[in-house]
CSV table of C-alpha atoms and ligand atoms in Angstrom, one decimal:
chain,number,residue,atom,x,y,z
A,103,MET,CA,-4.6,-29.3,-33.1
A,104,ASN,CA,-7.8,-28.9,-31.6
A,105,PHE,CA,-7.7,-26.5,-28.7
A,106,ALA,CA,-11.2,-26.2,-28.3
A,107,PRO,CA,-11.6,-27.6,-24.7
A,108,VAL,CA,-9.1,-24.5,-23.5
A,109,LEU,CA,-11.1,-22.3,-25.8
A,110,ASP,CA,-14.2,-23.3,-24.6
A,111,LEU,CA,-12.9,-22.8,-20.8
A,112,LEU,CA,-11.5,-19.3,-21.7
A,113,SER,CA,-14.8,-18.4,-22.8
A,114,GLN,CA,-16.9,-20.0,-19.2
A,115,ARG,CA,-14.3,-18.2,-16.9
A,116,LEU,CA,-13.0,-15.2,-18.9
A,117,GLY,CA,-16.0,-14.1,-21.1
A,118,LEU,CA,-13.0,-14.2,-23.5
A,119,ASP,CA,-14.4,-14.5,-27.5
A,120,PRO,CA,-11.8,-16.2,-28.6
A,121,GLU,CA,-12.1,-14.7,-32.6
A,122,THR,CA,-11.1,-11.7,-31.1
A,123,LEU,CA,-7.8,-12.1,-30.0
A,124,GLY,CA,-6.6,-13.8,-33.8
A,125,THR,CA,-6.5,-17.1,-34.2
A,126,SER,CA,-2.6,-17.1,-35.4
A,127,SER,CA,-1.2,-15.5,-31.9
A,128,LEU,CA,-3.5,-16.9,-29.2
A,129,ARG,CA,-2.4,-21.0,-30.8
A,130,ALA,CA,1.0,-19.4,-30.9
A,131,ALA,CA,0.4,-18.4,-26.4
A,132,LEU,CA,-1.8,-21.6,-25.9
A,133,SER,CA,1.1,-24.0,-27.5
A,134,ALA,CA,3.8,-22.2,-25.4
A,135,CYS,CA,1.5,-22.4,-22.6
A,136,MET,CA,1.1,-25.8,-22.8
A,137,ARG,CA,5.0,-26.7,-23.0
A,138,VAL,CA,5.7,-24.3,-20.0
A,139,ALA,CA,3.0,-26.6,-18.3
A,140,GLY,CA,4.6,-30.0,-19.5
A,141,CYS,CA,1.2,-30.9,-21.6
A,142,ALA,CA,0.5,-32.1,-25.0
A,143,ASP,CA,-3.0,-32.6,-25.3
A,144,PRO,CA,-5.3,-29.7,-25.3
A,145,ALA,CA,-8.0,-31.6,-23.1
A,146,THR,CA,-5.6,-32.6,-20.7
A,147,TYR,CA,-4.3,-28.8,-20.3
A,148,ALA,CA,-8.2,-28.2,-20.5
A,149,GLN,CA,-8.8,-30.2,-17.0
A,150,ARG,CA,-5.6,-29.0,-15.1
A,151,LEU,CA,-6.4,-25.3,-16.1
A,152,GLN,CA,-10.0,-26.2,-14.3
A,153,ARG,CA,-8.1,-27.4,-11.1
A,154,GLU,CA,-4.8,-25.6,-11.2
A,155,PRO,CA,-5.5,-22.0,-10.0
A,156,ALA,CA,-1.2,-21.1,-11.3
A,157,THR,CA,-1.8,-22.5,-14.2
A,158,LEU,CA,-4.7,-20.8,-15.5
A,159,ALA,CA,-3.4,-17.7,-14.5
A,160,ALA,CA,-0.3,-18.0,-16.4
A,161,LEU,CA,-2.5,-18.4,-19.3
A,162,ILE,CA,-4.3,-15.4,-18.7
A,163,GLU,CA,-0.8,-13.7,-18.5
A,164,GLU,CA,-0.3,-14.5,-22.1
A,165,ILE,CA,-3.4,-13.8,-24.0
A,166,VAL,CA,-4.5,-10.8,-22.1
A,167,VAL,CA,-3.9,-7.5,-24.4
A,168,PRO,CA,-2.9,-5.1,-22.1
A,169,GLU,CA,-2.4,-1.7,-24.2
A,170,THR,CA,-3.6,0.8,-22.3
A,171,TRP,CA,-1.8,5.2,-22.1
A,172,PHE,CA,-2.2,8.1,-20.0
A,173,PHE,CA,-5.3,10.2,-21.3
A,174,ARG,CA,-6.5,7.6,-23.7
A,175,GLY,CA,-10.1,9.6,-25.1
A,176,GLY,CA,-8.5,13.3,-23.9
A,177,ASP,CA,-10.5,15.6,-22.9
A,178,LEU,CA,-12.7,12.9,-21.2
A,179,PHE,CA,-10.6,13.0,-18.0
A,180,TRP,CA,-11.3,16.7,-17.7
A,181,PHE,CA,-14.7,16.4,-17.7
A,182,VAL,CA,-14.8,13.6,-15.5
A,183,ALA,CA,-12.8,15.3,-13.0
A,184,GLU,CA,-15.1,18.3,-13.3
A,185,GLN,CA,-18.1,15.9,-12.6
A,186,ALA,CA,-16.8,15.3,-9.6
A,187,VAL,CA,-15.5,19.0,-8.5
A,188,LEU,CA,-19.1,19.3,-8.8
A,189,ALA,CA,-20.4,16.3,-7.2
A,190,ARG,CA,-18.5,16.9,-4.3
A,191,ARG,CA,-19.5,20.8,-4.1
A,192,ASP,CA,-23.5,19.3,-3.5
A,193,ARG,CA,-22.0,16.6,-1.4
A,194,PRO,CA,-18.9,18.6,0.8
A,195,GLY,CA,-16.8,16.4,2.8
A,196,GLN,CA,-17.5,13.2,1.0
A,197,PRO,CA,-15.5,12.1,-1.7
A,198,PHE,CA,-16.1,10.9,-5.1
A,199,ARG,CA,-15.5,7.3,-6.1
A,200,ALA,CA,-14.4,6.1,-9.5
A,201,LEU,CA,-13.6,2.8,-10.6
A,202,SER,CA,-11.2,1.8,-13.8
A,203,LEU,CA,-12.2,-1.9,-14.4
A,204,PRO,CA,-10.2,-2.8,-16.2
A,205,CYS,CA,-7.5,-1.1,-14.6
A,206,SER,CA,-4.6,-2.6,-16.9
A,207,THR,CA,-1.0,-1.0,-16.1
A,208,GLY,CA,-2.5,1.5,-14.1
A,209,GLU,CA,-2.7,4.9,-16.4
A,210,GLU,CA,-6.6,5.2,-16.9
A,211,ALA,CA,-6.8,5.4,-13.2
A,212,TYR,CA,-3.8,7.7,-12.4
A,213,SER,CA,-4.9,9.9,-15.1
A,214,LEU,CA,-8.2,10.5,-13.6
A,215,THR,CA,-6.2,11.1,-10.1
A,216,MET,CA,-3.8,14.0,-12.5
A,217,ALA,CA,-6.8,15.6,-13.6
A,218,GLY,CA,-8.5,15.9,-10.6
A,219,LEU,CA,-5.3,17.4,-8.7
A,220,GLU,CA,-4.9,20.1,-11.3
A,221,LEU,CA,-8.4,20.9,-11.0
A,222,GLY,CA,-8.0,20.8,-6.9
A,223,LEU,CA,-9.6,17.3,-5.9
A,224,THR,CA,-6.7,16.8,-3.5
A,225,PRO,CA,-6.1,13.3,-1.8
A,226,GLY,CA,-9.1,12.3,0.3
A,227,LEU,CA,-11.3,14.0,-1.9
A,228,LEU,CA,-10.9,11.1,-4.6
A,229,HIS,CA,-11.2,7.9,-4.2
A,230,VAL,CA,-10.2,5.5,-7.3
A,231,ASP,CA,-10.3,1.4,-7.1
A,232,GLY,CA,-8.4,-0.5,-10.2
A,233,VAL,CA,-9.5,-4.0,-11.0
A,234,ASP,CA,-8.0,-6.3,-13.1
A,235,ILE,CA,-7.8,-10.0,-14.0
A,236,SER,CA,-3.8,-9.4,-14.2
A,237,GLN,CA,-1.8,-9.4,-11.5
A,238,ARG,CA,1.4,-8.8,-14.1
A,239,ALA,CA,-1.1,-5.7,-15.1
A,240,LEU,CA,-1.1,-5.0,-11.3
A,241,ALA,CA,2.1,-4.7,-10.7
A,242,ALA,CA,3.2,-3.1,-12.8
A,243,ALA,CA,0.4,-1.0,-11.7
A,244,ARG,CA,1.6,-0.3,-8.4
A,245,ARG,CA,5.1,0.4,-10.0
A,246,GLY,CA,3.4,3.1,-11.4
A,247,VAL,CA,6.9,3.1,-14.0
A,248,TYR,CA,6.3,4.0,-17.7
A,249,GLY,CA,7.8,4.2,-20.5
A,250,SER,CA,7.3,6.7,-23.5
A,251,LEU,CA,4.4,4.7,-25.5
A,252,SER,CA,2.2,5.4,-21.6
A,253,PHE,CA,2.4,9.4,-22.8
A,254,ARG,CA,1.6,9.2,-26.3
A,255,GLN,CA,-1.2,11.5,-25.2
A,256,THR,CA,0.1,13.1,-22.4
A,257,ASP,CA,1.0,16.9,-22.5
A,258,ALA,CA,4.5,17.5,-21.4
A,259,THR,CA,4.0,19.8,-18.7
A,260,LEU,CA,2.0,17.1,-17.2
A,261,ARG,CA,4.5,14.3,-17.3
A,262,GLU,CA,7.3,17.0,-15.5
A,263,ARG,CA,4.8,18.0,-13.1
A,264,TYR,CA,3.7,13.9,-11.7
A,265,PHE,CA,6.6,12.2,-12.9
A,266,ARG,CA,10.8,12.0,-12.5
A,267,PRO,CA,12.8,10.4,-14.8
A,268,VAL,CA,14.2,6.5,-14.1
A,269,GLY,CA,16.5,6.5,-16.6
A,270,ASP,CA,14.7,6.3,-20.0
A,271,ARG,CA,11.4,5.7,-18.0
A,272,TRP,CA,9.2,8.0,-15.7
A,273,GLU,CA,8.2,7.1,-12.5
A,274,LEU,CA,4.9,7.9,-10.9
A,275,ARG,CA,5.4,10.4,-8.1
A,276,PRO,CA,3.4,9.7,-4.2
A,277,GLU,CA,0.4,12.6,-4.4
A,278,PRO,CA,-1.0,11.0,-7.9
A,279,ARG,CA,-1.1,7.8,-6.0
A,280,GLU,CA,-3.1,8.7,-2.9
A,281,GLY,CA,-6.0,6.9,-2.9
A,282,VAL,CA,-5.5,4.4,-5.4
A,283,ARG,CA,-6.3,0.8,-4.7
A,284,PHE,CA,-5.2,-1.8,-7.3
A,285,LEU,CA,-7.2,-4.9,-6.8
A,286,PRO,CA,-7.7,-8.2,-8.5
A,287,GLY,CA,-11.3,-9.2,-10.0
A,288,ASN,CA,-12.6,-10.7,-12.8
A,289,LEU,CA,-15.4,-8.4,-14.7
A,290,ILE,CA,-17.5,-11.3,-15.4
A,291,ASP,CA,-17.5,-13.1,-12.0
A,292,PRO,CA,-20.8,-12.1,-10.1
A,293,ARG,CA,-18.6,-11.6,-6.7
A,294,LEU,CA,-17.4,-8.9,-7.9
A,295,LEU,CA,-16.5,-6.2,-5.4
A,296,LEU,CA,-19.1,-7.5,-3.6
A,297,PHE,CA,-19.0,-5.6,-0.3
A,298,GLU,CA,-17.7,-2.1,-1.9
A,299,TYR,CA,-20.0,0.9,-1.8
A,300,PRO,CA,-21.1,1.4,-5.7
A,301,TYR,CA,-19.5,4.0,-7.3
A,302,ASP,CA,-20.1,7.5,-8.8
A,303,ILE,CA,-18.5,6.2,-12.1
A,304,VAL,CA,-17.3,3.4,-13.3
A,305,PHE,CA,-14.9,3.5,-16.6
A,306,CYS,CA,-14.9,-0.4,-18.6
A,307,ARG,CA,-13.2,0.5,-21.6
A,308,ASN,CA,-11.6,-1.6,-24.1
A,309,VAL,CA,-12.2,-4.8,-22.7
A,310,PHE,CA,-16.4,-5.8,-24.1
A,311,ILE,CA,-14.6,-5.6,-27.6
A,312,TYR,CA,-13.0,-9.1,-26.2
A,313,LEU,CA,-16.1,-10.3,-24.6
A,314,THR,CA,-18.5,-12.8,-26.0
A,315,ALA,CA,-22.4,-11.7,-26.3
A,316,GLN,CA,-23.2,-13.8,-22.7
A,317,ALA,CA,-20.1,-12.9,-21.0
A,318,ARG,CA,-21.0,-8.8,-22.1
A,319,GLN,CA,-24.8,-9.7,-20.6
A,320,GLN,CA,-23.2,-10.8,-17.3
A,321,ALA,CA,-20.0,-7.5,-16.7
A,322,LEU,CA,-23.5,-5.5,-17.8
A,323,ALA,CA,-25.0,-6.7,-14.8
A,324,ASN,CA,-21.6,-6.4,-12.4
A,325,LEU,CA,-21.0,-2.5,-13.6
A,326,ALA,CA,-25.1,-2.1,-13.3
A,327,ARG,CA,-24.4,-3.5,-9.5
A,328,LEU,CA,-21.6,-1.7,-9.1
A,329,THR,CA,-22.5,2.3,-10.5
A,330,VAL,CA,-24.3,4.0,-7.9
A,331,ALA,CA,-28.2,5.6,-9.1
A,332,GLY,CA,-27.8,8.3,-10.8
A,333,GLY,CA,-23.5,7.7,-11.5
A,334,LEU,CA,-21.9,7.5,-14.7
A,335,LEU,CA,-20.3,4.7,-17.0
A,336,CYS,CA,-17.5,5.2,-19.1
A,337,MET,CA,-17.8,2.6,-22.6
A,338,SER,CA,-15.3,3.3,-25.2
A,339,VAL,CA,-16.8,4.7,-28.1
A,340,ALA,CA,-16.6,1.3,-29.7
A,341,GLU,CA,-18.2,-0.6,-27.4
A,342,ALA,CA,-21.7,1.1,-27.3
A,343,LEU,CA,-24.3,-0.1,-25.0
A,344,PRO,CA,-27.3,-1.2,-27.3
A,345,ALA,CA,-30.7,1.2,-27.5
A,346,THR,CA,-32.9,-1.5,-25.2
A,347,GLU,CA,-30.3,-1.2,-22.8
A,348,ASP,CA,-32.6,0.5,-19.5
A,349,ARG,CA,-30.2,0.7,-17.4
A,350,PHE,CA,-27.8,2.9,-18.7
A,351,LYS,CA,-28.7,6.2,-21.1
A,352,ARG,CA,-26.8,7.9,-23.0
A,353,TRP,CA,-25.5,11.2,-21.1
A,354,GLY,CA,-23.2,13.6,-22.1
A,355,PRO,CA,-20.7,14.7,-25.6
A,356,PRO,CA,-21.0,11.8,-27.4
A,357,ALA,CA,-17.0,11.0,-27.9
A,358,TYR,CA,-16.7,10.2,-24.2
A,359,GLY,CA,-19.3,7.3,-24.3
A,360,LEU,CA,-20.8,8.0,-21.2
A,361,TYR,CA,-23.9,6.7,-19.8
A,362,ARG,CA,-26.0,7.8,-17.0
A,363,ARG,CA,-27.3,4.7,-14.3
A,364,ALA,CA,-30.7,4.8,-14.2
A,365,GLY,CA,-32.2,6.5,-10.8
A,366,ASP,CA,-33.1,10.0,-10.0
A,367,ARG,CA,-31.0,9.8,-6.4
A,368,PRO,CA,-28.3,7.8,-5.1
A,369,GLY,CA,-29.6,4.4,-5.0
A,370,ARG,CA,-30.9,3.5,-1.0
A,371,ALA,CA,-30.8,-0.1,-1.6
A,372,THR,CA,-27.4,-0.4,-2.5
A,373,ILE,CA,-25.7,2.1,-0.2
A,374,PRO,CA,-25.9,0.8,2.8
A,375,PRO,CA,-27.7,3.1,5.1
A,376,LEU,CA,-24.5,4.6,7.6
A,377,SER,CA,-26.4,4.5,10.6
A,378,LEU,CA,-25.0,2.7,14.0
A,379,ARG,CA,-28.5,1.2,14.7
A,380,PRO,CA,-27.9,-2.9,13.6
A,381,ALA,CA,-30.9,-4.7,12.2
A,382,SER,CA,-31.8,-6.2,15.5
A,383,SER,CA,-31.8,-2.9,17.8
A,384,THR,CA,-35.1,-2.5,19.1
A,385,ALA,CA,-34.9,0.9,17.8
A,386,PRO,CA,-37.8,1.9,16.2
A,387,ALA,CA,-36.9,1.5,12.4
A,388,THR,CA,-36.2,3.9,10.3
A,389,PRO,CA,-39.6,5.1,8.5
A,390,ALA,CA,-40.0,4.9,4.5
A,391,THR,CA,-41.1,7.7,3.8
A,392,GLU,CA,-37.5,9.6,5.6
A,393,ALA,CA,-36.0,12.2,3.5
A,394,PRO,CA,-34.1,9.7,0.8
A,395,LEU,CA,-29.9,9.9,2.4
A,396,PRO,CA,-27.5,11.7,0.5
A,397,LEU,CA,-24.5,9.7,-1.7
A,398,THR,CA,-22.3,9.3,1.5
A,399,PRO,CA,-23.1,11.3,4.7
A,400,ALA,CA,-21.5,14.6,5.9
A,401,LEU,CA,-18.9,14.8,7.9
A,402,PRO,CA,-20.4,16.3,11.2
A,403,VAL,CA,-18.2,17.9,14.0
A,404,VAL,CA,-18.3,14.7,16.6
A,405,SER,CA,-19.2,16.0,20.3
A,406,ALA,CA,-16.2,15.1,22.0
A,407,ASN,CA,-18.1,14.2,25.7
A,408,LEU,CA,-20.1,11.5,24.0
A,409,LEU,CA,-17.6,9.5,22.0
A,410,ASP,CA,-15.3,10.5,25.3
A,411,GLN,CA,-18.0,8.8,27.2
A,412,ALA,CA,-18.4,5.8,25.3
A,413,ARG,CA,-15.0,5.0,25.0
A,414,ARG,CA,-14.5,5.3,28.7
A,415,LEU,CA,-17.9,3.2,28.7
A,416,ALA,CA,-15.9,0.6,26.9
A,417,ASP,CA,-12.8,0.6,28.6
A,418,GLN,CA,-14.4,-0.1,31.2
A,419,GLY,CA,-16.0,-3.1,30.0
A,420,LYS,CA,-19.9,-2.1,29.7
A,421,LEU,CA,-20.1,-2.7,26.6
A,422,GLU,CA,-23.5,-2.5,26.2
A,423,ASP,CA,-23.8,1.3,27.7
A,424,ALA,CA,-20.9,2.1,25.4
A,425,LEU,CA,-23.1,1.3,22.4
A,426,ALA,CA,-25.8,3.2,23.7
A,427,ALA,CA,-23.5,6.1,24.6
A,428,CYS,CA,-22.7,5.8,20.1
A,429,LEU,CA,-26.5,5.4,19.7
A,430,ALA,CA,-26.9,9.2,21.6
A,431,GLU,CA,-24.3,10.5,19.8
A,432,GLU,CA,-25.4,9.5,16.9
A,433,THR,CA,-28.7,11.2,17.1
A,434,ALA,CA,-27.2,14.0,18.4
A,435,HIS,CA,-24.8,14.6,16.1
A,436,GLY,CA,-24.5,12.3,13.0
A,437,ALA,CA,-22.1,9.6,11.7
A,438,SER,CA,-18.7,10.0,11.9
A,439,ALA,CA,-15.8,8.0,11.0
A,440,ASP,CA,-14.6,8.1,15.0
A,441,LEU,CA,-17.6,6.9,16.1
A,442,PHE,CA,-17.5,4.0,13.3
A,443,ALA,CA,-14.4,3.2,14.7
A,444,LEU,CA,-15.5,2.7,18.1
A,445,VAL,CA,-18.5,1.0,17.0
A,446,GLY,CA,-16.6,-1.2,15.6
A,447,VAL,CA,-14.1,-1.7,18.1
A,448,ILE,CA,-16.6,-2.3,20.7
A,449,GLN,CA,-18.5,-5.4,18.5
A,450,GLN,CA,-15.3,-6.9,18.2
A,451,SER,CA,-15.3,-6.6,21.8
A,452,ARG,CA,-18.7,-8.4,22.1
A,453,GLY,CA,-17.6,-11.0,19.0
A,454,GLU,CA,-19.9,-9.5,16.3
A,455,GLU,CA,-17.1,-9.9,13.9
A,456,SER,CA,-19.1,-9.4,10.6
A,457,ALA,CA,-20.6,-6.2,12.0
A,458,ALA,CA,-17.4,-4.8,13.4
A,459,GLN,CA,-15.9,-4.9,9.8
A,460,ASP,CA,-19.0,-3.5,8.4
A,461,ALA,CA,-18.5,-0.4,11.0
A,462,PHE,CA,-14.8,-0.2,10.2
A,463,ARG,CA,-15.6,0.1,6.3
A,464,LYS,CA,-17.8,2.8,7.2
A,465,ALA,CA,-15.2,4.7,9.2
A,466,LEU,CA,-13.0,4.7,6.0
A,467,TYR,CA,-15.0,4.8,3.9
A,468,LEU,CA,-16.2,9.0,5.5
A,469,ASP,CA,-12.1,9.2,6.2
A,470,ALA,CA,-10.2,6.5,4.1
A,471,ASN,CA,-7.0,7.7,6.4
A,472,HIS,CA,-8.4,6.8,9.6
A,473,ARG,CA,-5.3,5.1,11.0
A,474,GLU,CA,-7.5,3.3,14.2
A,475,ALA,CA,-10.0,1.4,11.8
A,476,LEU,CA,-7.7,0.5,9.3
A,477,THR,CA,-5.7,-1.4,12.0
A,478,HIS,CA,-8.6,-3.3,12.9
A,479,LEU,CA,-10.5,-3.9,9.6
A,480,LEU,CA,-6.3,-5.5,8.7
A,481,VAL,CA,-6.4,-7.5,12.0
A,482,LEU,CA,-9.7,-8.6,10.9
A,483,THR,CA,-9.3,-9.2,7.3
A,484,GLN,CA,-6.2,-11.7,7.8
A,485,ASN,CA,-8.2,-13.6,10.6
A,486,SER,CA,-10.6,-14.0,8.1
A,487,GLY,CA,-8.0,-15.4,5.8
A,488,ARG,CA,-9.1,-12.7,3.4
A,489,PHE,CA,-5.3,-11.9,2.6
A,490,SER,CA,-5.7,-9.6,-1.3
A,491,GLU,CA,-8.2,-7.2,0.5
A,492,GLY,CA,-5.5,-7.3,3.6
A,493,SER,CA,-2.7,-6.5,1.6
A,494,GLY,CA,-4.3,-3.2,0.3
A,495,LEU,CA,-5.4,-1.9,3.7
A,496,ARG,CA,-1.7,-2.9,5.1
A,497,ARG,CA,-0.6,-0.9,2.2
A,498,ARG,CA,-2.2,2.6,3.1
A,499,LEU,CA,-1.0,2.4,6.4
A,500,GLN,CA,2.3,1.8,5.7
A,501,ARG,CA,1.4,5.1,3.3
A,502,LEU,CA,0.1,6.8,6.1
A,503,GLY,CA,3.2,6.0,7.9
A,504,ASP,CA,5.5,7.3,5.6
A,505,GLU,CA,3.3,10.6,5.5
A,506,GLU,CA,3.8,11.1,9.2
A,507,ASN,CA,7.9,10.0,8.9
A,508,PRO,CA,8.8,11.2,5.4
B,219,LIG,C1,-6.8,-3.2,-23.8
B,219,LIG,S1,-7.1,-3.2,-21.8
B,219,LIG,C2,-7.8,-1.5,-21.5
B,219,LIG,C3,-7.5,-1.2,-20.3
B,219,LIG,C4,-8.2,0.7,-20.3
B,219,LIG,N1,-9.4,-0.3,-19.3
B,219,LIG,C5,-7.9,1.4,-20.9
B,219,LIG,O1,-8.7,1.6,-22.0
B,219,LIG,O2,-6.9,1.5,-21.9
B,219,LIG,C6,-7.6,-4.1,-21.3
B,219,LIG,C7,-7.7,-5.6,-20.1
B,219,LIG,O3,-8.7,-6.1,-19.8
B,219,LIG,C8,-8.2,-7.2,-18.8
B,219,LIG,N2,-9.1,-7.9,-18.7
B,219,LIG,C9,-9.7,-9.0,-19.7
B,219,LIG,N3,-10.7,-9.7,-19.6
B,219,LIG,C10,-11.1,-9.5,-17.8
B,219,LIG,C11,-11.5,-9.7,-17.2
B,219,LIG,N4,-12.8,-10.9,-17.5
B,219,LIG,N5,-12.0,-9.2,-16.1
B,219,LIG,C12,-11.2,-8.4,-15.5
B,219,LIG,N6,-9.9,-7.8,-16.3
B,219,LIG,C13,-9.9,-8.4,-17.8
B,219,LIG,C14,-6.9,-6.9,-19.4
B,219,LIG,O4,-6.6,-7.9,-18.3
B,219,LIG,C15,-6.4,-6.1,-19.8
B,219,LIG,O5,-5.6,-5.8,-18.8
């Protein structure tokens, strides 16, 4: 059978190079999926894959390679956790942000939170997003129940500390799950995580080997966008980037496959300044020569008076005055999660939904557990049909509720 139309589609959509998957197992998987879809002709099947997301998703589940395990790469995770501790010393109050892309069943993401916990990075100080194209892998990651093969490189004491036995498997305890989200996404999609702030480290291991040359370029463009200037990219040693790649330069012990993103300070262009002033504000524009912004702003002391005043004004429907009081608070004491959440509420009342969402996101960036911001953002994402983002927010709210009423 000539599978070429299906293989072409797979390389376009996923970037997969069919040669890397083993011809006979790939053919077997394609034949099985075509049978389930009730389709005998590859060209017709390829057309269905084009227009039926569920048919494509079912095929993806059969062909991806989800192989992964905890602490794959050994000391790498301890090394990265140390970097996180050091980075936080330089910018207290700000979480270290990591992305596991692809995360498969979650072992990479949780290895980092376990290493972080061991080094004192309590929940809230480390935030990890895991992204994968396989919904089945993401569901397993969220479940967090693992068999013995996942522990092939894990110290037994760590397994005892962070897992509880369930039959012949092990269930991750709540603490290493804190601050971890799992989201669907395609590594080569230019819109991947478009609204996320760039990360301090991006793990992208054991997937380039399956990609076509063109897909690697697309993936690298995403990795460059998603890694903060001066931040780290982690590839597997077998997937070294070409020496001509000038956005990333080798860094750290060679065995860890680390690269530093070009740029000597956090990218102002990539991280939106956490300022309340809307672009249309009549306030003077920020001078170009102003001192560089830190990666994320330090958490300031909030002035209860100005914030209370802003709240009262908002309650009275004096939205302009309330915003002015917020600006005064920001000028006097800097940004804070409470302040951004209030600005979001005011903007929502003014019907400025996208500005309001932006404000709630900024609040959550400063305080990932800000209940008011989570709740408002959840409603706004649901209203605009972004259900996958909404379900992540709902889970965070549920977790907060579980903590408060254990
Ligand atoms: C071998 S696992 C690697 C997991 C982990 N990074 C590690 O090194 O242990 C490869 C993962 O890549 C995912 N994947 C393949 N193509 C992808 C794509 N285009 N976008 C996102 N994930 C993809 C698969 O679903 C699979 O879970």
